[in-house]
XYZ file of C-alpha atoms in Angstrom:
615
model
C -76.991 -7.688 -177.833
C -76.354 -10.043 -175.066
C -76.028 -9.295 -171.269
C -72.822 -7.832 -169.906
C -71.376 -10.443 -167.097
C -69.596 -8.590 -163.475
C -65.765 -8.916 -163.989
C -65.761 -9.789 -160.342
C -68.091 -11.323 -157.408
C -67.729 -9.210 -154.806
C -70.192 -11.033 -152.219
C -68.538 -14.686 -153.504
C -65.025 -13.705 -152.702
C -66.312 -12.420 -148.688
C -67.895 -15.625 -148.355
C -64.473 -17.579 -149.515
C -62.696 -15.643 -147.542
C -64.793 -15.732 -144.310
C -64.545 -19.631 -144.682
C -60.790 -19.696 -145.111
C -60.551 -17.066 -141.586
C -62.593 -19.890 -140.058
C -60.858 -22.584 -141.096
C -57.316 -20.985 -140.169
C -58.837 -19.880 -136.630
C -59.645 -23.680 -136.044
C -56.362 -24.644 -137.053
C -54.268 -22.442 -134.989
C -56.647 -23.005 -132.001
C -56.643 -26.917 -132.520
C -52.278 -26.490 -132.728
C -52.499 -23.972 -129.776
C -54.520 -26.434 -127.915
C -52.501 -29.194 -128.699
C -49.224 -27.364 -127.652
C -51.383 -26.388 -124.307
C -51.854 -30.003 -123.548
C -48.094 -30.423 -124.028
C -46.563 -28.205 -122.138
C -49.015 -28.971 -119.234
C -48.096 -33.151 -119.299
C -44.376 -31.866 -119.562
C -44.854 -29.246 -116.642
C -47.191 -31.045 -114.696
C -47.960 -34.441 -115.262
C -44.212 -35.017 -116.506
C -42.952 -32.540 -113.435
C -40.738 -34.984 -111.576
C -39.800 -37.239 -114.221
C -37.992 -34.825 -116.349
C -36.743 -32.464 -113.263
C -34.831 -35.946 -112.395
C -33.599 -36.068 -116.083
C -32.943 -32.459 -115.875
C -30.836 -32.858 -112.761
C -29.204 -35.869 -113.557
C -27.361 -33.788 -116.530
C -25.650 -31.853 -114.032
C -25.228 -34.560 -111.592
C -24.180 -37.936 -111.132
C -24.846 -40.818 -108.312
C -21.263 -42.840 -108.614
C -20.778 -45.662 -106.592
C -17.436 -45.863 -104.356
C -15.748 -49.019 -103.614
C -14.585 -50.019 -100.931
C -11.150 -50.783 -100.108
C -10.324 -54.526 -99.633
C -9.342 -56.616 -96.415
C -5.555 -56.787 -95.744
C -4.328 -59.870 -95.406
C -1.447 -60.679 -92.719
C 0.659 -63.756 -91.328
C 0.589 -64.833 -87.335
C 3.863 -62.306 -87.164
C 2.050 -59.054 -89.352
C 3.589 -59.523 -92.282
C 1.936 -58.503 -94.728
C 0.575 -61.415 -97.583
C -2.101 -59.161 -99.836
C -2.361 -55.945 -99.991
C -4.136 -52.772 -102.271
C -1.699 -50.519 -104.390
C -2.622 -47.261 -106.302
C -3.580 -48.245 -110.100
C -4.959 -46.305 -112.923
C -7.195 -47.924 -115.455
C -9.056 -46.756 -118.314
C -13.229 -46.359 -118.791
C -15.995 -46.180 -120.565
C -19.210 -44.407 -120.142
C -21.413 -45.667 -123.611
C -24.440 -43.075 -123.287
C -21.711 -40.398 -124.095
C -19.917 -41.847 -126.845
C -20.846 -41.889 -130.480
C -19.232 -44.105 -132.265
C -17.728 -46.813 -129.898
C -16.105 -48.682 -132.583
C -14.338 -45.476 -133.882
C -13.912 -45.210 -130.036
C -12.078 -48.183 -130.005
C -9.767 -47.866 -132.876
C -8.286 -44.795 -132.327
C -8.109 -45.527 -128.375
C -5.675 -48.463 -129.540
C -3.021 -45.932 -131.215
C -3.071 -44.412 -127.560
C -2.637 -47.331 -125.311
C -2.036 -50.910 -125.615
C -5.169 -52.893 -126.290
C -5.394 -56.702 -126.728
C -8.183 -58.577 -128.089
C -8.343 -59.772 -124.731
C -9.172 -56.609 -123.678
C -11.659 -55.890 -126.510
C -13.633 -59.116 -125.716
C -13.959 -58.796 -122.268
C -14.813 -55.036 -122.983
C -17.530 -55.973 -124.705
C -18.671 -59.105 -123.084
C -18.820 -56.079 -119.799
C -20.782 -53.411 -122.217
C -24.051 -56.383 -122.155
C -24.256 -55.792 -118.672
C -23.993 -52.460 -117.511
C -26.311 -49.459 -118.375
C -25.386 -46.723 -120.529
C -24.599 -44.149 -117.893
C -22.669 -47.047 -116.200
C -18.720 -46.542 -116.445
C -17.113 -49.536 -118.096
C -13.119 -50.525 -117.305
C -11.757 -51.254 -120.553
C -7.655 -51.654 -119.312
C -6.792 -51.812 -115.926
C -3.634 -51.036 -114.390
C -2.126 -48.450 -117.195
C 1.500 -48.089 -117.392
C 3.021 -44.634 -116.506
C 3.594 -44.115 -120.439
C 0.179 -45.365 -121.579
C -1.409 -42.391 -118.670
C 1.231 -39.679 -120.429
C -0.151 -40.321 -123.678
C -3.981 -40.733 -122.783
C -3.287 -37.656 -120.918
C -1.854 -35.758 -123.451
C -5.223 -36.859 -125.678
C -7.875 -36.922 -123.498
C -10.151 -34.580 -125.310
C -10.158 -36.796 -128.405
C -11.953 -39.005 -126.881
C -15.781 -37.573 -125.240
C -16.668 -40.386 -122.515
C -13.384 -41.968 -121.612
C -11.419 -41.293 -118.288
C -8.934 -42.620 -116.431
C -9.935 -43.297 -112.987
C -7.292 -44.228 -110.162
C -7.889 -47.372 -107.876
C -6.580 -49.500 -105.668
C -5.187 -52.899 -107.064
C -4.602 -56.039 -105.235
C -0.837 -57.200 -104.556
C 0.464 -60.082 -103.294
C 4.228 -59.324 -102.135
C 5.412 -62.887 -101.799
C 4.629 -63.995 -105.204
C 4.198 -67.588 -105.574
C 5.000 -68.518 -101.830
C 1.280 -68.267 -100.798
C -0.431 -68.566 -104.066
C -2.157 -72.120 -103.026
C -3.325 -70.649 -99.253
C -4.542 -67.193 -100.639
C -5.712 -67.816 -104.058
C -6.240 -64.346 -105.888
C -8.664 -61.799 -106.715
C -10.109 -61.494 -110.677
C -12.697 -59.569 -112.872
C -15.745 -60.438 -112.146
C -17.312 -62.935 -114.878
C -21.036 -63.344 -116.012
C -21.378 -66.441 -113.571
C -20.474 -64.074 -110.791
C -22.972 -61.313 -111.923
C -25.842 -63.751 -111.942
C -25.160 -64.623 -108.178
C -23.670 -61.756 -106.394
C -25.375 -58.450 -105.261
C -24.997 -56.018 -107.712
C -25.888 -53.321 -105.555
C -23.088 -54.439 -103.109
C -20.240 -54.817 -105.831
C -21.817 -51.388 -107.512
C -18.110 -49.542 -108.700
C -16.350 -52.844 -107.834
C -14.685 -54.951 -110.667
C -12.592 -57.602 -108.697
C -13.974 -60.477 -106.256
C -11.969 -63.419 -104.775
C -11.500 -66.398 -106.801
C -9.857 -69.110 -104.975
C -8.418 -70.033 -101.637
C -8.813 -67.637 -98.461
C -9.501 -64.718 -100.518
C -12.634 -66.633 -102.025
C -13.542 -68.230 -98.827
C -13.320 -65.102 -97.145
C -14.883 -62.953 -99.474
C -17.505 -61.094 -97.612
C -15.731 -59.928 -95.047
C -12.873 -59.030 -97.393
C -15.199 -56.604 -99.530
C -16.526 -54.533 -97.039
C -19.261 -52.161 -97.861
C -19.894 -49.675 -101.227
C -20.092 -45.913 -100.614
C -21.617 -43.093 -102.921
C -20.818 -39.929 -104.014
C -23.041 -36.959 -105.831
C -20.985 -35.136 -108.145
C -21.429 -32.029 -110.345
C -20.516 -33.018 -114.067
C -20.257 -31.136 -117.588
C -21.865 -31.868 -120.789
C -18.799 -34.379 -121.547
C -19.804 -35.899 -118.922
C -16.252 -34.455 -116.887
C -16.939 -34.129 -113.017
C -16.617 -30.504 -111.585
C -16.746 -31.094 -108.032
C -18.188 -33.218 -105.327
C -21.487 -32.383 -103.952
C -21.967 -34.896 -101.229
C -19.814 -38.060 -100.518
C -20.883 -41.429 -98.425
C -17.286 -42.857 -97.912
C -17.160 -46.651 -98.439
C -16.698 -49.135 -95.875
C -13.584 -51.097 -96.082
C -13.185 -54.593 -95.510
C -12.244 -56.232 -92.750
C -8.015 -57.138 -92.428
C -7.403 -60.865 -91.487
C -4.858 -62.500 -89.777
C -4.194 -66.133 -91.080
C -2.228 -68.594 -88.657
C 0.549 -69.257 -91.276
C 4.145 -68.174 -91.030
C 5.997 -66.814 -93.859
C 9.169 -68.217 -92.558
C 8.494 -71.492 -92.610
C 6.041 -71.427 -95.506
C 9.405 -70.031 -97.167
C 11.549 -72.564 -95.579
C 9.059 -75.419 -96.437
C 9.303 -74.633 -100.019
C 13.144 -74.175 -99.991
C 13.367 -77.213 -99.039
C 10.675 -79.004 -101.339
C 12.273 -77.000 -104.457
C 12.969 -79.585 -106.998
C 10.045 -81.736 -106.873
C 6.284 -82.001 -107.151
C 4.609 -82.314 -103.558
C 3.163 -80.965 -100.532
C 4.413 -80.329 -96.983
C 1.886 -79.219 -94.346
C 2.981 -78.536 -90.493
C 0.323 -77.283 -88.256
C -0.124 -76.909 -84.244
C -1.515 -80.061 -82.728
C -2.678 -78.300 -80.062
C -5.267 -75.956 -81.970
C -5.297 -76.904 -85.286
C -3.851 -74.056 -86.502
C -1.754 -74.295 -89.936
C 1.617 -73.481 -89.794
C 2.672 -73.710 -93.719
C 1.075 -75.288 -96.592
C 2.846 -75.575 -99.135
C 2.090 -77.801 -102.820
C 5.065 -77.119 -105.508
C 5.637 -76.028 -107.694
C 3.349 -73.037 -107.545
C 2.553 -69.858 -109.644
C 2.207 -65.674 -109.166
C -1.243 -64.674 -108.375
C -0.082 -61.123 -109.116
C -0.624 -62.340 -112.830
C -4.437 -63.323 -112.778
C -4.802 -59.920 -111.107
C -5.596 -57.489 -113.965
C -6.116 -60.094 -116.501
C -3.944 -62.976 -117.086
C -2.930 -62.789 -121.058
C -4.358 -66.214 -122.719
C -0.809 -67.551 -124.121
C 0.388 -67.439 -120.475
C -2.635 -69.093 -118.894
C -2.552 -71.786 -121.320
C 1.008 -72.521 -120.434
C 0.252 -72.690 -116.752
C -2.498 -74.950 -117.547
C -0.761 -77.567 -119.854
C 2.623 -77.607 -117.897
C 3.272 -81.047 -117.399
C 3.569 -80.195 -113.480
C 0.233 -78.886 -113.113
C 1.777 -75.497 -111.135
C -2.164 -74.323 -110.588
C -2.755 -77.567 -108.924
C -3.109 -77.481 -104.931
C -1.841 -80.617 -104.006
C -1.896 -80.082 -100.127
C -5.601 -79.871 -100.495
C -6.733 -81.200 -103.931
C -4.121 -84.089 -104.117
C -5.235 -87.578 -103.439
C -2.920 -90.197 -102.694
C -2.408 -93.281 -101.309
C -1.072 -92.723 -97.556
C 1.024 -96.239 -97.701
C 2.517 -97.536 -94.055
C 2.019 -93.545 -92.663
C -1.711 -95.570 -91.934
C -0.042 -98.546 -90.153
C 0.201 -96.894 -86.650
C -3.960 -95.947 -87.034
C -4.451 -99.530 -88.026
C -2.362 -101.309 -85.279
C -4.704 -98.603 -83.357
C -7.536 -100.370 -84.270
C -5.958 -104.018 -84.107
C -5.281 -103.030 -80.518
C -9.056 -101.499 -79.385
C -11.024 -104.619 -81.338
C -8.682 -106.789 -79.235
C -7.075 -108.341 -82.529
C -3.817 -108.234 -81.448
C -1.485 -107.472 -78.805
C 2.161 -105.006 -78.197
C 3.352 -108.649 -77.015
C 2.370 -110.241 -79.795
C 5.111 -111.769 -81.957
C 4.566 -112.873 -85.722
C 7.213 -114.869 -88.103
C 7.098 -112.612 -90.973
C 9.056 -114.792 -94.542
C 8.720 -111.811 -96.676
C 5.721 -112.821 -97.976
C 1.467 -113.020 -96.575
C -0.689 -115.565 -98.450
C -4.513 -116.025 -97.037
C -5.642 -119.479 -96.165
C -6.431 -121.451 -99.251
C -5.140 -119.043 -101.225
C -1.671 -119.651 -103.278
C -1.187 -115.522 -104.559
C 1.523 -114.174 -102.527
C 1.231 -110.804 -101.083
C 5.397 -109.538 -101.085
C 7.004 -107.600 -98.366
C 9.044 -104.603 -99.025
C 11.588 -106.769 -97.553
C 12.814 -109.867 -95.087
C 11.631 -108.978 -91.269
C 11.947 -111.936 -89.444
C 10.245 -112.289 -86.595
C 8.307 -108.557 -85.013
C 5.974 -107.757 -82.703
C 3.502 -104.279 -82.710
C 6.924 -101.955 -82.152
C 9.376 -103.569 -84.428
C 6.379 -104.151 -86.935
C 5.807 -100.237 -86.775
C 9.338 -99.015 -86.485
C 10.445 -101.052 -89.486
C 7.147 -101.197 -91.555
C 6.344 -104.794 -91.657
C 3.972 -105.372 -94.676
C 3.286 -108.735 -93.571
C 2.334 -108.183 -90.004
C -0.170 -104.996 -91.203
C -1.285 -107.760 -93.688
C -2.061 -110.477 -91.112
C -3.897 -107.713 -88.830
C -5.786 -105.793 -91.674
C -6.983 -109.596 -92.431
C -7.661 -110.214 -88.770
C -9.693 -106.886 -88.664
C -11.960 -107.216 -92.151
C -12.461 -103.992 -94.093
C -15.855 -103.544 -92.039
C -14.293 -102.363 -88.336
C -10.949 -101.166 -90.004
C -13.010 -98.735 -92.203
C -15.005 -97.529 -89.500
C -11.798 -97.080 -87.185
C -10.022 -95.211 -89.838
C -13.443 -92.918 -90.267
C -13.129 -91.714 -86.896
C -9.968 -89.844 -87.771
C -11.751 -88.021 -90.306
C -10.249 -89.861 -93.581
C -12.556 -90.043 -96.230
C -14.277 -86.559 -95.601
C -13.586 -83.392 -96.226
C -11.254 -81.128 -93.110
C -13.364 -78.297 -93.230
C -10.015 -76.160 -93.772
C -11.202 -72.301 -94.785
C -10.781 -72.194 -98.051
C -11.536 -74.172 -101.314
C -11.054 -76.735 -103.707
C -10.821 -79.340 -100.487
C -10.756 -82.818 -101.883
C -12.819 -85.785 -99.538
C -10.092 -88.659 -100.449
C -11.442 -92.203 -100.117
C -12.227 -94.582 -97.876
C -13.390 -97.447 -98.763
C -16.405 -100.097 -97.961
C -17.924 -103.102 -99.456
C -20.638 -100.427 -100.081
C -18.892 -98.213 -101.637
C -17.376 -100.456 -104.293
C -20.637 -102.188 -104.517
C -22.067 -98.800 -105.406
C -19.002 -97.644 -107.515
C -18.336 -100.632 -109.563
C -21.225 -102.995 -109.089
C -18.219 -105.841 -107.230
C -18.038 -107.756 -103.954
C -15.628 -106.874 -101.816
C -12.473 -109.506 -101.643
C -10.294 -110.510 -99.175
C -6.799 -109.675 -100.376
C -8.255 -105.755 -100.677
C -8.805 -105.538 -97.189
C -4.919 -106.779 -97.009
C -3.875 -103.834 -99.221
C -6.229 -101.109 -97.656
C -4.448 -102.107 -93.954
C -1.107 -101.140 -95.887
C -2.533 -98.041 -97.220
C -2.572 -99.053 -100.659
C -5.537 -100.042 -103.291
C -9.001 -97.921 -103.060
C -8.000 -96.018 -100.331
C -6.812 -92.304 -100.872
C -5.966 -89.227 -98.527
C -4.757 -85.827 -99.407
C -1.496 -84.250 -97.378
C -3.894 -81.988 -95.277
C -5.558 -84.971 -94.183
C -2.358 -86.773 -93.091
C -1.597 -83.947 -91.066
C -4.909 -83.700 -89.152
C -4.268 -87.311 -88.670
C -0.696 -87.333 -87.124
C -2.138 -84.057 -85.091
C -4.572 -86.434 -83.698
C -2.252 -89.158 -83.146
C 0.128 -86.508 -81.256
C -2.998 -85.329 -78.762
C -3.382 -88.883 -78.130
C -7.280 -88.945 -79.504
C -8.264 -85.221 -79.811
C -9.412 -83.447 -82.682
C -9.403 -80.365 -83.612
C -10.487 -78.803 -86.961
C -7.291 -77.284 -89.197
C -7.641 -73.635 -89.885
C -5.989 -70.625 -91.539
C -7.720 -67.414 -90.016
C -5.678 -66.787 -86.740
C -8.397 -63.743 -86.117
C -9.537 -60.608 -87.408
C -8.288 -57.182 -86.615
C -11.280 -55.085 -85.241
C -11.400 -51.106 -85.477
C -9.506 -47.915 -85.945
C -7.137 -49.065 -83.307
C -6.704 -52.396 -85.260
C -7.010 -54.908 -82.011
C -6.854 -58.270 -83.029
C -9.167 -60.563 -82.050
C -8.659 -64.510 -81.744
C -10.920 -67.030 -82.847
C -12.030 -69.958 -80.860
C -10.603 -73.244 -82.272
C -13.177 -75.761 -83.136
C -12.844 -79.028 -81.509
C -14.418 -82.138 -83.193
C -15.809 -85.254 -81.706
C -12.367 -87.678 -80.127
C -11.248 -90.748 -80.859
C -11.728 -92.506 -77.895
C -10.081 -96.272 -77.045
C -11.024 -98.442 -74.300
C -7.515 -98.368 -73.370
C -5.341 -95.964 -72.496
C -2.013 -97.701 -72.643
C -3.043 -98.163 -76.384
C -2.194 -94.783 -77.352
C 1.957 -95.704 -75.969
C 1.632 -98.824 -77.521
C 1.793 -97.066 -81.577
C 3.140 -93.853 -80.306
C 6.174 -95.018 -79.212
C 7.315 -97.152 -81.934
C 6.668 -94.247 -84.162
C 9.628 -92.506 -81.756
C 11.455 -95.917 -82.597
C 11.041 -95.184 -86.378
C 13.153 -92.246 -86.041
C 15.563 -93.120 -82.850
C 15.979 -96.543 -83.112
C 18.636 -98.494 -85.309
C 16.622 -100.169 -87.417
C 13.870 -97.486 -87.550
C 13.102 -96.395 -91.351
C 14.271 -92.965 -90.415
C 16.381 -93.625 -88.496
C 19.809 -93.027 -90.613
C 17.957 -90.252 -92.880
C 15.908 -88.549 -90.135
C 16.631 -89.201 -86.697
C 19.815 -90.348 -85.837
C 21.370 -86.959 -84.931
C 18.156 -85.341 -83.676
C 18.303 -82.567 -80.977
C 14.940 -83.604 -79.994
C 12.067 -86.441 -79.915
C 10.474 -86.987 -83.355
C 7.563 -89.370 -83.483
C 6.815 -90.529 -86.909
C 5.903 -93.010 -89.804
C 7.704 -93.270 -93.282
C 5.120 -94.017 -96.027
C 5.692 -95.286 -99.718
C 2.821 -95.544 -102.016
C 2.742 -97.277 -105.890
C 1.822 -95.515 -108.792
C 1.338 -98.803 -110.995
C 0.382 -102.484 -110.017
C 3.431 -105.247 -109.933
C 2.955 -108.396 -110.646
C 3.142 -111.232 -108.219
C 6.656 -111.968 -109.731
C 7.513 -108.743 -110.438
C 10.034 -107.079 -109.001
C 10.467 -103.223 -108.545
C 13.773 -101.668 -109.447
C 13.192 -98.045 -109.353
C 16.743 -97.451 -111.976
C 15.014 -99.089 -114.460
C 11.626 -97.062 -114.512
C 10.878 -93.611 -115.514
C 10.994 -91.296 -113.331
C 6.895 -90.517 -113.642
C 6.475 -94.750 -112.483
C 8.961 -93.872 -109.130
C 6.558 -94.246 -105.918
C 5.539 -91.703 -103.696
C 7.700 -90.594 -101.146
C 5.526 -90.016 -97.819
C 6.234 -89.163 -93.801
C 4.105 -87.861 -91.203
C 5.813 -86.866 -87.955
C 4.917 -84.676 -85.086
C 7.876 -83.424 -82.648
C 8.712 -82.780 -79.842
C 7.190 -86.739 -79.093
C 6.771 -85.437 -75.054
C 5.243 -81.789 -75.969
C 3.898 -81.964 -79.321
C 4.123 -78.490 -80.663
C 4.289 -79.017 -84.745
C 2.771 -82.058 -86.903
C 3.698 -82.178 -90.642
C 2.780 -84.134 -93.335
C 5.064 -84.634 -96.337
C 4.133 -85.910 -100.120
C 6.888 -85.948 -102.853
C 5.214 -86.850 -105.998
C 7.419 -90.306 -107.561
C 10.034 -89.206 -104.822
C 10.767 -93.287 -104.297
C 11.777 -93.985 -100.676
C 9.829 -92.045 -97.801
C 12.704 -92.556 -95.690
C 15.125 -91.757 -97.836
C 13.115 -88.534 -99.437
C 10.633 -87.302 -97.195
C 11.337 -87.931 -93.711
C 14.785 -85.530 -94.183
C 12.364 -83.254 -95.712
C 10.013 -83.373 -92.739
C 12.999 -83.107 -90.372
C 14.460 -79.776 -91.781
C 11.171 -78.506 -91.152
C 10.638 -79.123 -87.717
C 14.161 -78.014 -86.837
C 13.635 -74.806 -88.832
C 10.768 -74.330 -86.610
C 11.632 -75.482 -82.852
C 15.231 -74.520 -83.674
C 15.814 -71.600 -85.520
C 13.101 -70.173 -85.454
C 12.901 -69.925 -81.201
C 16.521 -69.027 -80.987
């Protein structure tokens, strides 16, 4: 009978089960010591890294902006300032679904596409804990309703700011420009640590040009906050800086009367102090609201503004070029005078008509003068005499004469979108069009016609010149700055540029007075229009530039032409002619006569200003 086997093996189950103890002992030590190692990189190694996470779930760094500059006229009225607004953000680390977000937001408030888009083109650039604005400026209803819903909606909040206004609407739209969201152009190249909280920065004009001392400087604030991310309370607040109020030489009654009186047409009128450069008005019509490029200018409108067939965004006192006509004849019998070309005595037979020698092309007089010397030639605009001298002269030492009163560069002006104008050289159309320079261009240029071009700001800085008999001074806008709490305002210098100096004194009378006969005297070309009835001295210069080329037997009969082929109507003028106090500049876009159209325009002005405005 076979051996009986042990049911079970007592000293084979303690050695399984001493092996298994092991094994498990390892185990939990290994997963003990790996949780050790853990908790002491989290509590040691880790220490400040996640205390600053830690804290920063309780409490928030938020940037403050500042408030921005005020902007005033010469008399403290006030041309841009900051009103309470309310606009509507986003903080993305403490939202789920954004798109949800989004969607239901829109039932809630209005939201465009624009609004979407530049929402989103915003999100790319901010960090997650980084409020975004998604709607600016909410209505009273739209703040009712996101009130009444606010805890829908985890990580939105309605913050309240200041917006920029500008209480004279279109009047100053061309001098101040506006403010606008910041774009990705203007992320790549400002500080972001000096715009942190801000969303608006100057676009154009003095609000661009004077943009950093506009801003002022960013404050900070520490504040408690929930798990929604709502604050509780302040913990420690850096208040901003605000920006510095300027105080621009303009004044808003004349700006206003200027454009009263330009209503209508498409033009400029600038007037500004010979005696410091200082601009009194600029004004370029028609114009447009800054107010509406502001909180985001809706894309049907803009494109309207920009196709409108006259150009309303377009700043002709300082972007429009234009030919300057006979307003240049008293700078070119100037510089007939000084290169000893001619003389006030000198008389010329003028038939209507200039033709060079050996030359048969007739260059045509705007009409029959008979015979004139420097005054009458002046005073009644002789074509042919400016013809003769301009041929006399060569473009060579006319050019250069006319480039010491600063045509053909830029003013300097503070602000932007200055155009240069042109004056032009037998270099300069060498370089430009690969020609020689011929003689019946020179003959043109001395008439202000052809190549050359000058905007109305220009024009103004010349006749400013011409009234200080030679001295320059550089057009500006900012008057000064208010300084301090107790808002003391201090005046900046005037910058004086290099004069126009003529070996003659006596040469200055001889073009300055028959500019005085343009407007007093009988046959003057302002003188039934413009100066007849004057209560004062007006020196000035009608101007009428082409728009198209006539032939030589062409003749120009402004009833028959539409009204977009009319000439310019130009004037410059300064007044009064023995104390020069105001110089203006008028342009009226296909306006025909000067002397018919601008010169009355030019005279309202200055009696708005030495008249009503001193009584």
């Amino acid at each position: 009978m076979p051996a009986r086997q042990p049911i079970k093996n007592h000293h084979q189950e303690k050695r399984l089960f001493l092996a298994r103890v092991v094994i498990l002992v390892v185990v939990v030590t290994l997963l003990f010591g790996i949780v050790s190692a853990r908790m002491g990189h989290l509590q040691v190694a880790s220490y400040s890294h996640f205390s600053t996470l830690s804290q920063n779930n309780r409490v928030r760094l938020e940037a403050l902006p500042p408030p921005r500059g005020l902007i005033f006229d010469r008399n403290g009225v006030v041309l841009a300032e900051n009103r309470p607004a309310y606009q509507l953000e986003i903080t993305p680390e403490q939202v789920v679904d954004m798109e949800d977000t989004l969607e239901r937001l829109a039932s809630v408030v209005h939201l465009s596409d624009m609004h979407i888009e530049r929402f989103r083109r915003m999100l790319r650039n901010k960090r997650p804990f980084q409020a975004v604005p998604l709607k600016l400026n909410l209505t009273d209803e739209e703040l009712a309703n996101f009130a009444v819903n606010r805890h829908r909606f985890p990580g939105v909040d309605v913050e309240a700011r200041v917006a920029r206004h500008y209480p004279q609407g279109a009047s100053l739209a061309h001098v101040l420009g506006y403010v606008g969201r910041i774009d990705e152009r203007e992320l790549a190249r400002i500080d972001t640590r000096r715009y942190a909280g801000t969303t608006h920065i100057g676009k154009l004009g003095v609000e661009r040009f004077y943009e950093d001392e506009l801003h002022g400087q960013v404050g900070f604030q520490k504040v408690e906050v929930n798990a929604q991310g709502r604050t509780l309370r302040v913990l420690e607040r850096e208040p901003a800086t605000p920006g510095r109020d300027l105080v621009l030489s303009l004044d808003v009654r004349l700006q206003r009367a200027a454009e009263e009186i330009l209503d209508g047409y498409a033009g400029a009128i600038v007037a500004m102090d010979p005696r410091n450069g200082e601009v009194l008005a600029m004004v370029s019509m028609p114009s447009f609201d800054p107010n509406l490029f502001v909180h985001g200018i809706p894309r049907s409108v803009f494109q309207e503004l920009r196709t409108h067939r006259r150009q309303p965004l377009f700043n002709r006192a300082l972007s429009g070029q234009y030919p300057p006509g006979s307003t240049l004849k008293p700078v070119v019998g100037l510089a007939g005078l000084e290169h000893g070309v001619t003389t006030a005595e000198r008389t010329m037979y003028t038939r209507g008509y200039y033709t060079l020698p050996n030359d048969s092309r007739r260059f045509r007089d705007w009409r029959y003068h008979g015979t004139v010397d420097l005054d009458r030639a002046i005073a009644q605009s002789s074509d042919v005499y400016f013809y003769d001298l301009g041929h006399k002269l060569g473009i060579d030492r006319m050019s250069e004469f006319l480039g010491l009163f600063g045509l053909g560069e830029r003013t300097g002006i503070d602000s932007t979108g200055e155009r240069q104008g042109l004056l032009p050289t037998r270099e300069w159309k060498r370089a430009t069009h690969n020609q020689p320079w011929f003689p019946g261009e020179t003959l043109i240029t001395a008439i202000g016609q052809g190549y050359m071009l000058t905007t109305p700001l220009q024009l103004a800085s010349v006749t400013s010149t011409l009234a200080m008999r030679g001295e320059r001074v550089r057009p500006h806008l900012l008057r000064g700055r208010i300084q301090g709490e107790g808002g003391e305002l201090t005046i900046d210098d005037s910058q004086y540029l290099p004069p126009v100096q003529v070996s003659r004194p006596e040469f200055w009378d001889q073009v300055l007075v028959p500019m005085e006969n343009t407007m007093h005297r009988p046959r003057g070309t302002a003188y039934n229009t413009a100066g007849r009835d004057a209560a004062y001295r007006i020196a000035g210069k009608t101007g009428t530039s082409q728009v198209f080329g006539l032939g030589e037997d062409e003749e120009y009969d402004e009833e028959q032409l539409a009204l977009h082929l009319h000439d310019h109507a130009l004037f410059i003028g300064y007044a009064p002619a023995e104390d020069p106090r105001i110089a203006v500049a008028v342009i009226v876009e296909h306006g025909g006569s000067g002397g018919r159209v601008a010169a009355p325009m030019a005279r309202k002005v200055m009696d708005y200003f030495l008249l009503e405005m001193d009584s």
